[in-house]
CSV table of C-alpha atoms in Angstrom, one decimal:
chain,number,residue,atom,x,y,z
A,1,MET,CA,-6.1,48.6,14.5
A,2,THR,CA,-4.2,46.2,12.2
A,3,SER,CA,-5.2,46.3,8.6
A,4,ARG,CA,-6.7,43.2,7.2
A,5,ILE,CA,-5.7,43.9,3.6
A,6,PRO,CA,-2.5,41.8,3.7
A,7,PHE,CA,-4.5,38.9,5.1
A,8,TYR,CA,-7.1,39.1,2.4
A,9,PHE,CA,-4.3,39.6,-0.2
A,10,LEU,CA,-2.6,36.4,1.1
A,11,ILE,CA,-5.8,34.4,0.8
A,12,THR,CA,-6.5,35.7,-2.7
A,13,LEU,CA,-3.0,34.9,-3.7
A,14,LEU,CA,-3.2,31.3,-2.4
A,15,LEU,CA,-6.5,30.7,-4.2
A,16,ILE,CA,-5.2,32.1,-7.5
A,17,ALA,CA,-2.0,30.1,-7.2
A,18,GLY,CA,-3.7,26.9,-6.2
A,19,THR,CA,-6.3,27.2,-9.0
A,20,ALA,CA,-3.6,28.1,-11.6
A,21,LEU,CA,-1.4,25.2,-10.7
A,22,SER,CA,-4.3,22.8,-10.9
A,23,LEU,CA,-5.5,24.1,-14.3
A,24,TYR,CA,-1.9,23.9,-15.6
A,25,ARG,CA,-1.6,20.3,-14.5
A,26,HIS,CA,-4.9,19.5,-16.2
A,27,ASP,CA,-4.4,21.4,-19.5
A,28,VAL,CA,-0.7,20.9,-20.1
A,29,TYR,CA,-0.1,17.4,-18.7
A,30,GLY,CA,-3.6,16.0,-19.3
A,31,VAL,CA,-4.2,14.9,-15.7
A,32,PRO,CA,-8.0,14.3,-15.4
A,33,TRP,CA,-10.2,16.0,-12.8
A,34,THR,CA,-11.9,12.8,-11.9
A,35,PRO,CA,-10.7,9.3,-11.3
A,36,GLY,CA,-11.9,6.3,-13.3
A,37,GLU,CA,-10.5,7.1,-16.7
A,38,GLU,CA,-10.6,4.3,-19.3
A,39,ARG,CA,-6.8,3.9,-19.2
A,40,ALA,CA,-4.8,3.4,-16.0
A,41,LEU,CA,-1.1,3.4,-15.6
A,42,TRP,CA,0.7,1.3,-13.0
A,43,GLU,CA,4.1,2.5,-11.9
A,44,LEU,CA,6.2,-0.2,-10.3
A,45,GLU,CA,9.5,0.1,-8.6
A,46,ALA,CA,11.9,-2.7,-7.7
A,47,ARG,CA,14.3,-1.9,-4.8
A,48,ILE,CA,17.4,-4.2,-4.6
A,49,GLU,CA,19.5,-4.1,-1.4
A,50,PHE,CA,22.6,-6.1,-0.7
A,51,ASP,CA,26.0,-5.8,1.1
A,52,ALA,CA,29.0,-5.5,-1.2
A,53,ILE,CA,32.2,-7.2,0.0
A,54,GLY,CA,34.8,-5.2,-1.9
A,55,ASP,CA,34.9,-7.3,-5.0
A,56,PRO,CA,33.5,-6.6,-8.5
A,57,VAL,CA,29.7,-6.7,-8.4
A,58,LYS,CA,27.3,-7.9,-11.0
A,59,VAL,CA,23.6,-7.9,-10.3
A,60,SER,CA,21.0,-9.5,-12.7
A,61,MET,CA,17.3,-9.0,-12.2
A,62,ALA,CA,14.4,-10.4,-14.3
A,63,ALA,CA,12.6,-7.4,-16.0
A,64,PRO,CA,9.0,-7.4,-17.0
A,65,GLU,CA,7.8,-6.7,-20.5
A,66,THR,CA,4.6,-6.4,-22.5
A,67,GLN,CA,2.2,-9.2,-21.6
A,68,GLN,CA,-1.5,-10.1,-21.6
A,69,GLY,CA,-3.4,-7.0,-20.3
A,70,PHE,CA,-0.4,-4.7,-19.9
A,71,THR,CA,1.8,-2.7,-22.3
A,72,GLN,CA,5.1,-1.5,-21.1
A,73,ILE,CA,5.6,2.2,-22.1
A,74,ASP,CA,8.6,3.2,-20.1
A,75,GLU,CA,11.4,1.9,-17.8
A,76,SER,CA,14.4,3.5,-16.1
A,77,THR,CA,17.0,2.7,-13.4
A,78,SER,CA,18.6,4.6,-10.6
A,79,SER,CA,22.0,3.3,-9.7
A,80,PRO,CA,24.8,5.9,-9.2
A,81,GLY,CA,28.2,4.6,-10.1
A,82,TYR,CA,27.0,1.4,-11.8
A,83,GLY,CA,26.9,0.4,-15.4
A,84,VAL,CA,23.4,-0.6,-16.4
A,85,ALA,CA,22.1,-2.6,-19.4
A,86,LEU,CA,18.6,-3.9,-20.3
A,87,ILE,CA,19.2,-7.0,-22.4
A,88,ASP,CA,17.4,-10.0,-23.8
A,89,THR,CA,18.9,-13.3,-22.8
A,90,ASN,CA,18.0,-16.9,-23.0
A,91,LYS,CA,16.7,-16.4,-19.5
A,92,GLY,CA,14.3,-13.8,-20.7
A,93,ARG,CA,14.6,-10.0,-20.4
A,94,ARG,CA,16.9,-8.9,-17.6
A,95,ALA,CA,18.3,-5.7,-16.1
A,96,GLU,CA,22.0,-6.0,-15.3
A,97,TRP,CA,24.1,-3.7,-13.1
A,98,SER,CA,27.9,-3.9,-12.8
A,99,ILE,CA,30.7,-2.1,-11.0
A,100,ARG,CA,34.4,-2.8,-10.6
A,101,GLU,CA,34.4,-2.5,-6.8
A,102,ALA,CA,31.9,-1.7,-4.2
A,103,THR,CA,31.8,-2.0,-0.4
A,104,GLY,CA,29.0,-1.7,2.2
A,105,LYS,CA,25.3,-1.3,1.8
A,106,GLN,CA,24.1,-1.0,-1.9
A,107,ILE,CA,20.7,0.1,-3.1
A,108,LEU,CA,19.6,-0.2,-6.7
A,109,TYR,CA,16.3,0.9,-8.2
A,110,TYR,CA,14.4,-0.2,-11.3
A,111,LYS,CA,11.2,1.5,-12.3
A,112,THR,CA,8.7,0.6,-15.1
A,113,GLN,CA,5.4,1.9,-16.2
A,114,MET,CA,2.8,-0.6,-17.4
A,115,LEU,CA,-0.3,0.7,-19.2
A,116,VAL,CA,-3.5,-1.3,-18.8
A,117,ASP,CA,-4.3,-2.4,-22.3
A,118,GLU,CA,-6.9,-5.0,-23.2
A,119,GLN,CA,-5.3,-5.4,-26.7
A,120,ALA,CA,-1.9,-6.3,-25.3
A,121,SER,CA,-0.9,-9.9,-26.1
A,122,TYR,CA,1.1,-12.3,-24.1
A,123,ASN,CA,4.4,-13.3,-25.8
A,124,THR,CA,3.8,-17.0,-26.2
A,125,VAL,CA,7.1,-18.8,-26.5
A,126,PRO,CA,6.8,-22.6,-26.8
A,127,PRO,CA,9.1,-24.7,-24.7
A,128,LYS,CA,12.3,-26.0,-26.2
A,129,GLY,CA,13.7,-29.5,-25.7
A,130,ASP,CA,12.5,-32.2,-23.5
A,131,THR,CA,11.3,-31.8,-19.9
A,132,PRO,CA,14.1,-31.9,-17.4
A,133,ALA,CA,14.9,-35.1,-15.6
A,134,VAL,CA,13.8,-35.3,-12.0
A,135,SER,CA,15.5,-37.4,-9.4
A,136,LEU,CA,13.6,-38.5,-6.3
A,137,ASP,CA,14.5,-40.9,-3.5
A,138,ASN,CA,12.3,-44.0,-3.0
A,139,PRO,CA,9.8,-42.6,-0.4
A,140,GLN,CA,9.4,-39.4,-2.5
A,141,GLN,CA,9.0,-41.4,-5.7
A,142,THR,CA,6.3,-43.5,-4.1
A,143,ALA,CA,4.5,-40.4,-2.9
A,144,ALA,CA,4.8,-38.8,-6.3
A,145,ASP,CA,3.4,-41.8,-8.1
A,146,ALA,CA,0.4,-41.9,-5.8
A,147,LEU,CA,-0.3,-38.2,-6.3
A,148,LEU,CA,0.0,-38.5,-10.0
A,149,ALA,CA,-2.2,-41.6,-10.2
A,150,GLN,CA,-5.0,-39.9,-8.3
A,151,ALA,CA,-4.7,-36.7,-10.4
A,152,ARG,CA,-4.5,-38.6,-13.6
A,153,SER,CA,-7.7,-40.5,-12.9
A,154,LEU,CA,-9.5,-37.2,-12.2
A,155,SER,CA,-8.2,-35.2,-15.2
A,156,SER,CA,-8.3,-35.2,-19.0
A,157,ASP,CA,-5.4,-33.0,-20.1
A,158,ASN,CA,-2.4,-31.0,-18.8
A,159,THR,CA,-4.5,-28.2,-17.4
A,160,THR,CA,-6.9,-30.3,-15.4
A,161,LEU,CA,-4.1,-32.5,-14.2
A,162,THR,CA,-2.3,-29.5,-12.8
A,163,ARG,CA,-5.5,-28.3,-11.1
A,164,GLU,CA,-5.9,-31.7,-9.4
A,165,LEU,CA,-2.3,-31.7,-8.2
A,166,ILE,CA,-2.7,-28.3,-6.7
A,167,LYS,CA,-5.8,-29.5,-4.8
A,168,GLN,CA,-3.9,-32.4,-3.4
A,169,PHE,CA,-1.0,-30.1,-2.2
A,170,ASN,CA,-3.6,-27.8,-0.6
A,171,ASP,CA,-5.0,-30.7,1.4
A,172,ARG,CA,-3.3,-30.7,4.7
A,173,ASN,CA,-4.4,-34.2,5.4
A,174,ASN,CA,-2.7,-35.6,2.3
A,175,GLN,CA,0.3,-37.5,3.6
A,176,ASN,CA,1.9,-37.9,0.2
A,177,SER,CA,2.0,-34.2,-0.5
A,178,ALA,CA,3.2,-33.5,3.0
A,179,LEU,CA,6.1,-35.9,2.4
A,180,LEU,CA,7.3,-34.0,-0.7
A,181,LEU,CA,6.8,-30.6,1.0
A,182,ASN,CA,9.3,-31.6,3.7
A,183,SER,CA,12.2,-31.1,1.3
A,184,LEU,CA,10.6,-29.1,-1.6
A,185,SER,CA,8.7,-25.9,-1.9
A,186,ARG,CA,5.1,-26.2,-3.1
A,187,GLU,CA,5.9,-24.8,-6.5
A,188,LYS,CA,9.0,-26.9,-7.0
A,189,ALA,CA,7.2,-30.1,-6.0
A,190,ILE,CA,4.4,-29.5,-8.5
A,191,ILE,CA,6.9,-28.7,-11.3
A,192,ASN,CA,8.8,-32.0,-10.6
A,193,LEU,CA,5.6,-34.0,-10.7
A,194,LEU,CA,4.6,-32.4,-14.0
A,195,SER,CA,8.1,-33.2,-15.4
A,196,LEU,CA,7.5,-36.8,-14.5
A,197,GLU,CA,4.4,-36.7,-16.7
A,198,LYS,CA,6.5,-35.1,-19.5
A,199,ILE,CA,4.6,-31.8,-19.1
A,200,HIS,CA,6.5,-28.6,-19.6
A,201,ALA,CA,6.0,-26.2,-16.7
A,202,ARG,CA,7.8,-23.3,-15.1
A,203,ILE,CA,7.7,-21.2,-12.0
A,204,VAL,CA,6.9,-17.5,-12.6
A,205,GLY,CA,6.7,-14.5,-10.3
A,206,GLY,CA,3.4,-12.7,-10.0
A,207,LEU,CA,3.0,-9.2,-8.5
A,208,GLN,CA,-0.4,-8.3,-7.1
A,209,LEU,CA,-1.3,-4.8,-8.2
A,210,GLU,CA,-2.7,-2.7,-5.4
A,211,ASP,CA,-2.5,1.1,-5.3
A,212,GLY,CA,-0.2,2.5,-2.6
A,213,ARG,CA,1.5,-0.8,-1.7
A,214,ARG,CA,5.1,-0.7,-0.4
A,215,ARG,CA,7.6,-3.4,0.3
A,216,GLN,CA,5.6,-6.0,-1.5
A,217,SER,CA,7.1,-9.4,-2.5
A,218,ILE,CA,6.7,-11.6,-5.5
A,219,THR,CA,4.2,-14.5,-5.3
A,220,SER,CA,5.3,-17.7,-6.9
A,221,MET,CA,2.9,-19.1,-9.5
A,222,VAL,CA,3.1,-22.0,-12.0
A,223,GLU,CA,2.7,-21.8,-15.8
A,224,VAL,CA,1.9,-25.0,-17.7
A,225,TRP,CA,2.2,-25.6,-21.4
A,226,ASP,CA,-1.1,-27.0,-22.7
A,227,GLY,CA,0.1,-27.5,-26.3
A,228,GLY,CA,-0.8,-24.0,-27.6
A,229,LYS,CA,-0.2,-21.5,-24.8
A,230,TRP,CA,1.0,-21.1,-21.3
A,231,GLU,CA,-1.7,-21.5,-18.6
A,232,LEU,CA,-1.2,-19.7,-15.3
A,233,PHE,CA,-2.2,-21.3,-12.0
A,234,ASN,CA,-2.4,-19.8,-8.5
A,235,LEU,CA,-0.9,-22.3,-6.1
A,236,GLN,CA,-2.9,-21.1,-3.1
A,237,THR,CA,-6.4,-21.3,-4.7
A,238,GLY,CA,-5.8,-23.5,-7.8
A,239,GLN,CA,-7.4,-20.8,-9.9
A,240,GLU,CA,-6.6,-21.0,-13.5
A,241,GLY,CA,-5.9,-18.0,-15.7
A,242,LYS,CA,-4.3,-14.7,-15.2
A,243,PRO,CA,-6.3,-12.3,-13.0
A,244,ASP,CA,-6.5,-8.6,-14.1
A,245,ASN,CA,-4.6,-7.5,-11.0
A,246,ILE,CA,-1.6,-9.8,-11.4
A,247,LEU,CA,1.4,-8.7,-13.3
A,248,LEU,CA,4.0,-11.3,-14.2
A,249,TRP,CA,7.5,-10.0,-13.4
A,250,ASN,CA,9.8,-12.8,-14.3
A,251,GLN,CA,7.9,-14.4,-17.2
A,252,GLN,CA,10.4,-17.0,-18.4
A,253,GLY,CA,10.6,-19.0,-15.2
A,254,HIS,CA,14.2,-18.2,-14.4
A,255,SER,CA,15.7,-16.7,-11.2
A,256,LEU,CA,14.3,-13.3,-10.1
A,257,LEU,CA,17.6,-11.9,-8.7
A,258,ASP,CA,21.2,-13.0,-9.0
A,259,VAL,CA,23.9,-11.1,-7.1
A,260,VAL,CA,27.7,-11.8,-7.6
A,261,GLY,CA,30.1,-9.9,-5.3
A,262,GLY,CA,27.5,-9.3,-2.6
A,263,ARG,CA,25.5,-11.0,0.2
A,264,ASN,CA,22.3,-10.6,2.1
A,265,SER,CA,20.5,-9.6,-1.1
A,266,THR,CA,16.8,-8.7,-0.9
A,267,ILE,CA,14.3,-7.3,-3.4
A,268,SER,CA,11.0,-5.6,-2.7
A,269,PHE,CA,8.4,-3.8,-4.9
A,270,SER,CA,6.4,-0.6,-4.5
A,271,ILE,CA,3.3,0.0,-6.6
A,272,ILE,CA,1.2,3.0,-7.3
A,273,ALA,CA,-1.6,3.7,-9.8
A,274,GLN,CA,-2.2,6.9,-11.8
A,275,ASP,CA,-5.3,8.0,-13.7
A,276,ILE,CA,-4.1,9.5,-17.0
A,277,THR,CA,-5.4,10.2,-20.4
A,278,PRO,CA,-4.7,7.8,-23.2
A,279,GLN,CA,-2.7,10.5,-25.0
A,280,GLN,CA,-0.5,11.0,-22.1
A,281,ALA,CA,0.0,7.3,-21.6
A,282,THR,CA,1.4,6.9,-25.1
A,283,ARG,CA,4.0,9.6,-24.9
A,284,GLU,CA,7.5,8.4,-24.4
A,285,LYS,CA,8.2,10.7,-21.5
A,286,VAL,CA,6.4,13.5,-19.7
A,287,GLN,CA,8.3,16.7,-19.1
A,288,ALA,CA,8.9,15.7,-15.5
A,289,GLU,CA,11.7,18.2,-15.0
A,290,ASP,CA,9.7,21.2,-15.9
A,291,LEU,CA,9.6,23.7,-13.0
A,292,LEU,CA,5.9,24.2,-13.2
A,293,ASN,CA,5.1,20.5,-13.1
A,294,PHE,CA,4.7,20.4,-9.3
A,295,SER,CA,4.2,16.7,-9.0
A,296,ILE,CA,5.5,14.0,-6.6
A,297,HIS,CA,5.4,11.4,-9.4
A,298,SER,CA,9.1,11.9,-10.0
A,299,LEU,CA,9.9,10.5,-6.6
A,300,PRO,CA,10.6,6.7,-6.0
A,301,VAL,CA,7.3,4.8,-6.0
A,302,GLU,CA,7.7,3.8,-2.3
A,303,GLU,CA,7.8,7.5,-1.3
A,304,GLN,CA,4.9,8.3,-3.6
A,305,ALA,CA,2.8,5.6,-1.9
A,306,MET,CA,3.7,7.3,1.4
A,307,PHE,CA,2.8,10.8,0.2
A,308,LYS,CA,-0.6,9.5,-1.1
A,309,THR,CA,-1.6,9.3,2.5
A,310,ILE,CA,0.3,12.4,3.7
A,311,MET,CA,-1.4,14.6,1.1
A,312,LEU,CA,-4.8,13.7,2.7
A,313,ILE,CA,-3.9,15.1,6.1
A,314,PRO,CA,-4.7,18.7,5.1
A,315,ILE,CA,-8.2,17.5,4.1
A,316,GLY,CA,-8.6,16.0,7.6
A,317,ALA,CA,-7.3,19.3,9.1
A,318,LEU,CA,-10.0,21.2,7.1
A,319,VAL,CA,-12.7,18.9,8.4
A,320,VAL,CA,-11.6,19.4,12.0
A,321,VAL,CA,-11.3,23.2,11.7
A,322,PHE,CA,-14.9,23.3,10.2
A,323,LEU,CA,-16.4,21.1,12.9
A,324,ARG,CA,-14.7,23.0,15.8
A,325,ILE,CA,-15.1,26.6,14.6
A,326,ILE,CA,-18.3,26.5,12.6
A,327,ILE,CA,-20.2,23.5,14.2
A,328,GLY,CA,-18.7,23.9,17.7
A,329,LEU,CA,-18.0,20.1,18.2
A,330,LYS,CA,-15.8,19.4,21.2
A,331,THR,CA,-12.9,17.0,20.7
A,332,SER,CA,-10.2,15.7,22.9
A,333,GLY,CA,-7.2,17.4,21.4
A,334,THR,CA,-7.1,19.5,18.3
A,335,PHE,CA,-5.9,17.2,15.6
A,336,MET,CA,-5.9,13.9,17.4
A,337,PRO,CA,-9.0,12.9,15.3
A,338,VAL,CA,-7.0,13.3,12.1
A,339,LEU,CA,-4.3,10.9,13.3
A,340,ILE,CA,-7.0,8.4,14.5
A,341,ALA,CA,-8.6,8.7,11.0
A,342,VAL,CA,-5.3,7.9,9.3
A,343,ALA,CA,-5.2,4.8,11.5
A,344,PHE,CA,-8.7,4.0,10.4
A,345,VAL,CA,-7.6,4.1,6.8
A,346,GLN,CA,-5.1,1.3,7.5
A,347,THR,CA,-7.4,-0.8,9.8
A,348,GLN,CA,-10.7,-0.2,8.1
A,349,LEU,CA,-13.5,1.7,9.8
A,350,VAL,CA,-15.3,-0.9,12.0
A,351,THR,CA,-12.1,-2.6,13.1
A,352,GLY,CA,-10.6,0.8,13.9
A,353,ILE,CA,-13.6,2.0,16.0
A,354,ILE,CA,-13.7,-1.2,18.0
A,355,GLY,CA,-9.9,-1.1,18.5
A,356,PHE,CA,-10.0,2.6,19.6
A,357,LEU,CA,-12.8,2.0,22.1
A,358,LEU,CA,-11.1,-1.1,23.5
A,359,ILE,CA,-7.7,0.7,23.9
A,360,VAL,CA,-9.0,3.9,25.3
A,361,GLY,CA,-11.5,2.2,27.6
A,362,THR,CA,-8.9,-0.2,29.0
A,363,GLY,CA,-6.4,2.6,29.3
A,364,LEU,CA,-8.7,4.7,31.3
A,365,ILE,CA,-9.3,1.9,33.8
A,366,ILE,CA,-5.5,1.4,34.2
A,367,ARG,CA,-4.9,5.2,34.4
A,368,SER,CA,-7.4,5.5,37.2
A,369,TYR,CA,-5.2,3.2,39.2
A,370,LEU,CA,-2.0,5.1,38.3
A,371,SER,CA,-3.6,8.3,39.6
A,372,LYS,CA,-3.8,6.8,43.1
A,373,LEU,CA,0.0,6.4,43.1
A,374,ASN,CA,0.6,10.2,42.9
A,375,LEU,CA,3.3,9.8,40.3
A,376,LEU,CA,4.9,12.8,38.6
A,377,LEU,CA,3.6,13.7,35.1
A,378,VAL,CA,6.6,12.4,33.1
A,379,ALA,CA,6.6,9.1,34.9
A,380,ARG,CA,2.8,8.8,34.6
A,381,ILE,CA,2.8,9.5,30.9
A,382,SER,CA,5.6,7.0,30.3
A,383,ALA,CA,3.7,4.4,32.3
A,384,VAL,CA,0.6,5.1,30.1
A,385,ILE,CA,2.6,4.7,26.9
A,386,ILE,CA,4.0,1.4,28.0
A,387,THR,CA,0.5,0.3,29.1
A,388,VAL,CA,-1.0,1.3,25.7
A,389,ILE,CA,1.7,-0.8,23.9
A,390,MET,CA,0.9,-3.8,26.1
A,391,ILE,CA,-2.8,-3.4,25.5
A,392,ILE,CA,-2.3,-3.2,21.7
A,393,SER,CA,0.0,-6.3,21.9
A,394,VAL,CA,-2.5,-8.3,23.9
A,395,PHE,CA,-5.4,-7.4,21.7
A,396,THR,CA,-3.4,-8.2,18.5
A,397,VAL,CA,-2.4,-11.6,19.9
A,398,VAL,CA,-5.9,-12.4,21.0
A,399,ALA,CA,-7.4,-11.4,17.7
A,400,PHE,CA,-4.9,-13.6,15.9
A,401,LYS,CA,-5.6,-16.6,18.2
A,402,ILE,CA,-9.4,-16.4,17.6
A,403,GLY,CA,-8.9,-16.0,13.8
A,404,LEU,CA,-9.7,-12.3,13.5
A,405,VAL,CA,-7.2,-11.3,10.9
A,406,GLU,CA,-8.5,-7.7,10.8
A,407,GLY,CA,-7.4,-7.3,14.4
A,408,LEU,CA,-3.8,-7.5,13.4
A,409,SER,CA,-4.0,-4.0,11.8
A,410,ILE,CA,-4.7,-2.4,15.2
A,411,THR,CA,-0.9,-1.8,15.5
A,412,PHE,CA,-1.3,1.1,13.1
A,413,PHE,CA,-2.8,3.2,15.9
A,414,PRO,CA,-0.5,6.1,17.0
A,415,MET,CA,0.6,5.0,20.4
A,416,ILE,CA,1.8,8.3,21.7
A,417,ILE,CA,-1.4,10.1,20.7
A,418,LEU,CA,-3.5,7.4,22.3
A,419,SER,CA,-1.5,7.8,25.5
A,420,TRP,CA,-2.0,11.5,25.7
A,421,THR,CA,-5.7,11.0,24.9
A,422,ILE,CA,-6.0,8.6,27.8
A,423,GLU,CA,-4.2,11.1,30.1
A,424,ARG,CA,-6.3,14.1,29.0
A,425,MET,CA,-9.6,12.1,29.4
A,426,SER,CA,-8.5,10.8,32.8
A,427,ILE,CA,-7.8,14.4,34.0
A,428,LEU,CA,-11.1,15.6,32.4
A,429,TRP,CA,-12.9,12.8,34.2
A,430,GLU,CA,-11.5,13.9,37.6
A,431,GLU,CA,-12.2,17.6,37.0
A,432,GLU,CA,-15.4,17.7,34.9
A,433,GLY,CA,-17.0,14.3,35.3
A,434,ALA,CA,-17.8,11.4,33.1
A,435,LYS,CA,-20.4,13.4,31.0
A,436,GLU,CA,-17.7,15.7,29.7
A,437,VAL,CA,-15.5,12.7,28.9
A,438,LEU,CA,-18.3,11.1,26.9
A,439,ILE,CA,-18.9,14.4,25.1
A,440,GLN,CA,-15.3,15.1,24.1
A,441,GLY,CA,-14.6,11.4,23.4
A,442,GLY,CA,-17.7,11.0,21.3
A,443,GLY,CA,-16.9,14.2,19.5
A,444,SER,CA,-13.4,13.0,18.8
A,445,LEU,CA,-14.6,9.6,17.5
A,446,LEU,CA,-17.3,11.3,15.3
A,447,THR,CA,-14.8,13.7,13.9
A,448,ALA,CA,-12.4,10.8,13.2
A,449,VAL,CA,-15.1,9.0,11.3
A,450,LEU,CA,-16.0,12.1,9.2
A,451,VAL,CA,-12.3,12.7,8.4
A,452,TYR,CA,-12.0,9.0,7.5
A,453,LEU,CA,-14.9,9.3,5.1
A,454,ALA,CA,-13.3,12.4,3.5
A,455,MET,CA,-9.9,10.7,3.2
A,456,THR,CA,-11.3,7.5,1.6
A,457,ASN,CA,-13.4,9.4,-1.0
A,458,PRO,CA,-11.9,8.4,-4.4
A,459,LEU,CA,-12.4,11.9,-5.8
A,460,VAL,CA,-10.6,13.5,-2.8
A,461,ARG,CA,-7.7,11.0,-3.0
A,462,HIS,CA,-7.3,11.7,-6.7
A,463,LEU,CA,-7.3,15.5,-6.5
A,464,THR,CA,-5.0,15.7,-3.5
A,465,PHE,CA,-2.4,13.4,-5.0
A,466,ASN,CA,-2.4,14.7,-8.6
A,467,PHE,CA,-3.0,18.4,-8.0
A,468,ILE,CA,-0.6,20.0,-5.5
A,469,GLY,CA,-2.5,23.3,-6.0
A,470,ILE,CA,-5.4,21.8,-4.0
A,471,GLN,CA,-3.2,22.1,-0.9
A,472,LEU,CA,-2.9,25.9,-1.4
A,473,ILE,CA,-6.7,26.1,-1.8
A,474,VAL,CA,-7.2,24.1,1.4
A,475,LEU,CA,-4.8,26.4,3.2
A,476,ALA,CA,-6.7,29.4,2.0
A,477,VAL,CA,-10.0,28.0,3.2
A,478,ILE,CA,-8.5,27.1,6.6
A,479,LEU,CA,-7.2,30.7,7.0
A,480,MET,CA,-10.6,32.1,6.1
A,481,LEU,CA,-12.3,29.8,8.7
A,482,GLY,CA,-9.7,30.9,11.3
A,483,ASN,CA,-10.9,34.5,10.8
A,484,TYR,CA,-14.5,33.6,11.8
A,485,THR,CA,-15.5,34.9,15.2
A,486,GLY,CA,-19.2,34.5,15.1
A,487,TYR,CA,-21.5,32.1,16.9
A,488,ARG,CA,-21.1,28.3,16.3
A,489,LEU,CA,-24.1,26.3,15.2
A,490,SER,CA,-24.1,24.4,18.5
A,491,GLU,CA,-24.4,27.7,20.3
A,492,LEU,CA,-27.7,28.7,18.6
A,493,ARG,CA,-29.6,26.4,20.9
A,494,ARG,CA,-27.8,27.8,23.9
A,495,PHE,CA,-28.7,31.4,23.0
A,496,LYS,CA,-32.1,30.7,21.5
A,497,PRO,CA,-34.0,32.2,24.6
A,498,LEU,CA,-32.2,35.5,24.1
A,499,VAL,CA,-33.3,35.7,20.4
A,500,GLU,CA,-36.9,34.9,21.4
A,501,ASP,CA,-36.9,37.7,24.1
């Protein structure tokens, strides 16, 4: 008989190592055990991509700085082979990269850390000189005069005038605003109209802060000088003031990105939030290169946002193992519910459940027809995969046409897993009947919902992302559950007569 001592030693070692790593992260680096600390740190990364054409390259990007509600505590760049400088210019603060010669695809990174700080003040720099002259042709000038006349009659100062102009540009039935929007962007048109009124205004870029976002773009907003400070306006809603979840990236109203010596340039932003102690936030730099600081925070922010979801998968696996081994719940596939739950995280629960039922239900109907064709397994699975893609496409288009924006997220469902699920359920229907399909399908959906609830728990998300030692503890618990060979809870009812006898 094989000794179990090495197995128990392994489990003990995993528990000790996981606990020790977690305690080390908490005590040495000050990472809190629970989310919701008074101070939050936003880590933002700008990713610049362009094609170099073999000439000298100079890249200039607007860089953020301390502003209302945020204090900048650190910034860095990643650009092998490039010279880098962070400078203050008449166009505001900018990051500049340069190289004598470059060819092909180029990727540059800029990372900054902004601490949420209610005491931080916005750097109010009054405008210099007169407002720039604006040249409009006769039809545009007539439309501009009409818009200004109406806004002027309904306003009392620069702020209210701007608000009324935004309302007119948001009115789809306003022919005057539509005329100007034929040749100008919304923000540029508003800036021009304010210039005609001798009001200083500028276009700034706002970045909406949302944890775990990748490939996000800048939203154009307008700032208006009211005589004492700059007032920010949301062009979509007309809302005045700076929301707490908006960070101004290019604050001085100049270009966001300039590339000389390259083409097809793009810039995107990745955002992630960390819960840290105030003491840690004020340090200039955490010892990120320490071997025992097992953290993924040193990765680019885009990858961190991806790992924030990946690190939750072991929690889903733990839930599935517990439900199958201890509870005895039947599911279609072992870890299919985990992947469905990950899709639920992206689509939201109600939308995800409806989408899952529609796709699987429709797929089963089509699969029943394919079974009559006596196709080989490979061809049948391929046909089911194509069918699932078509079903998702049709449902997404229909949802968009009827105005259900939530339905657009149905594309996050894992198509291959759904195809195999439909295939397995179809075979199960033929061999065991509809009852067994409902039992396993319902068990899979219930398991996916429970996994979703575990994955979306704020405490679970905080612990799995900030403490890699938790993964070792989860592994140890799964190994212990895998060693269980007793009765499942669902079997107690089955064997209840034996106990009574």
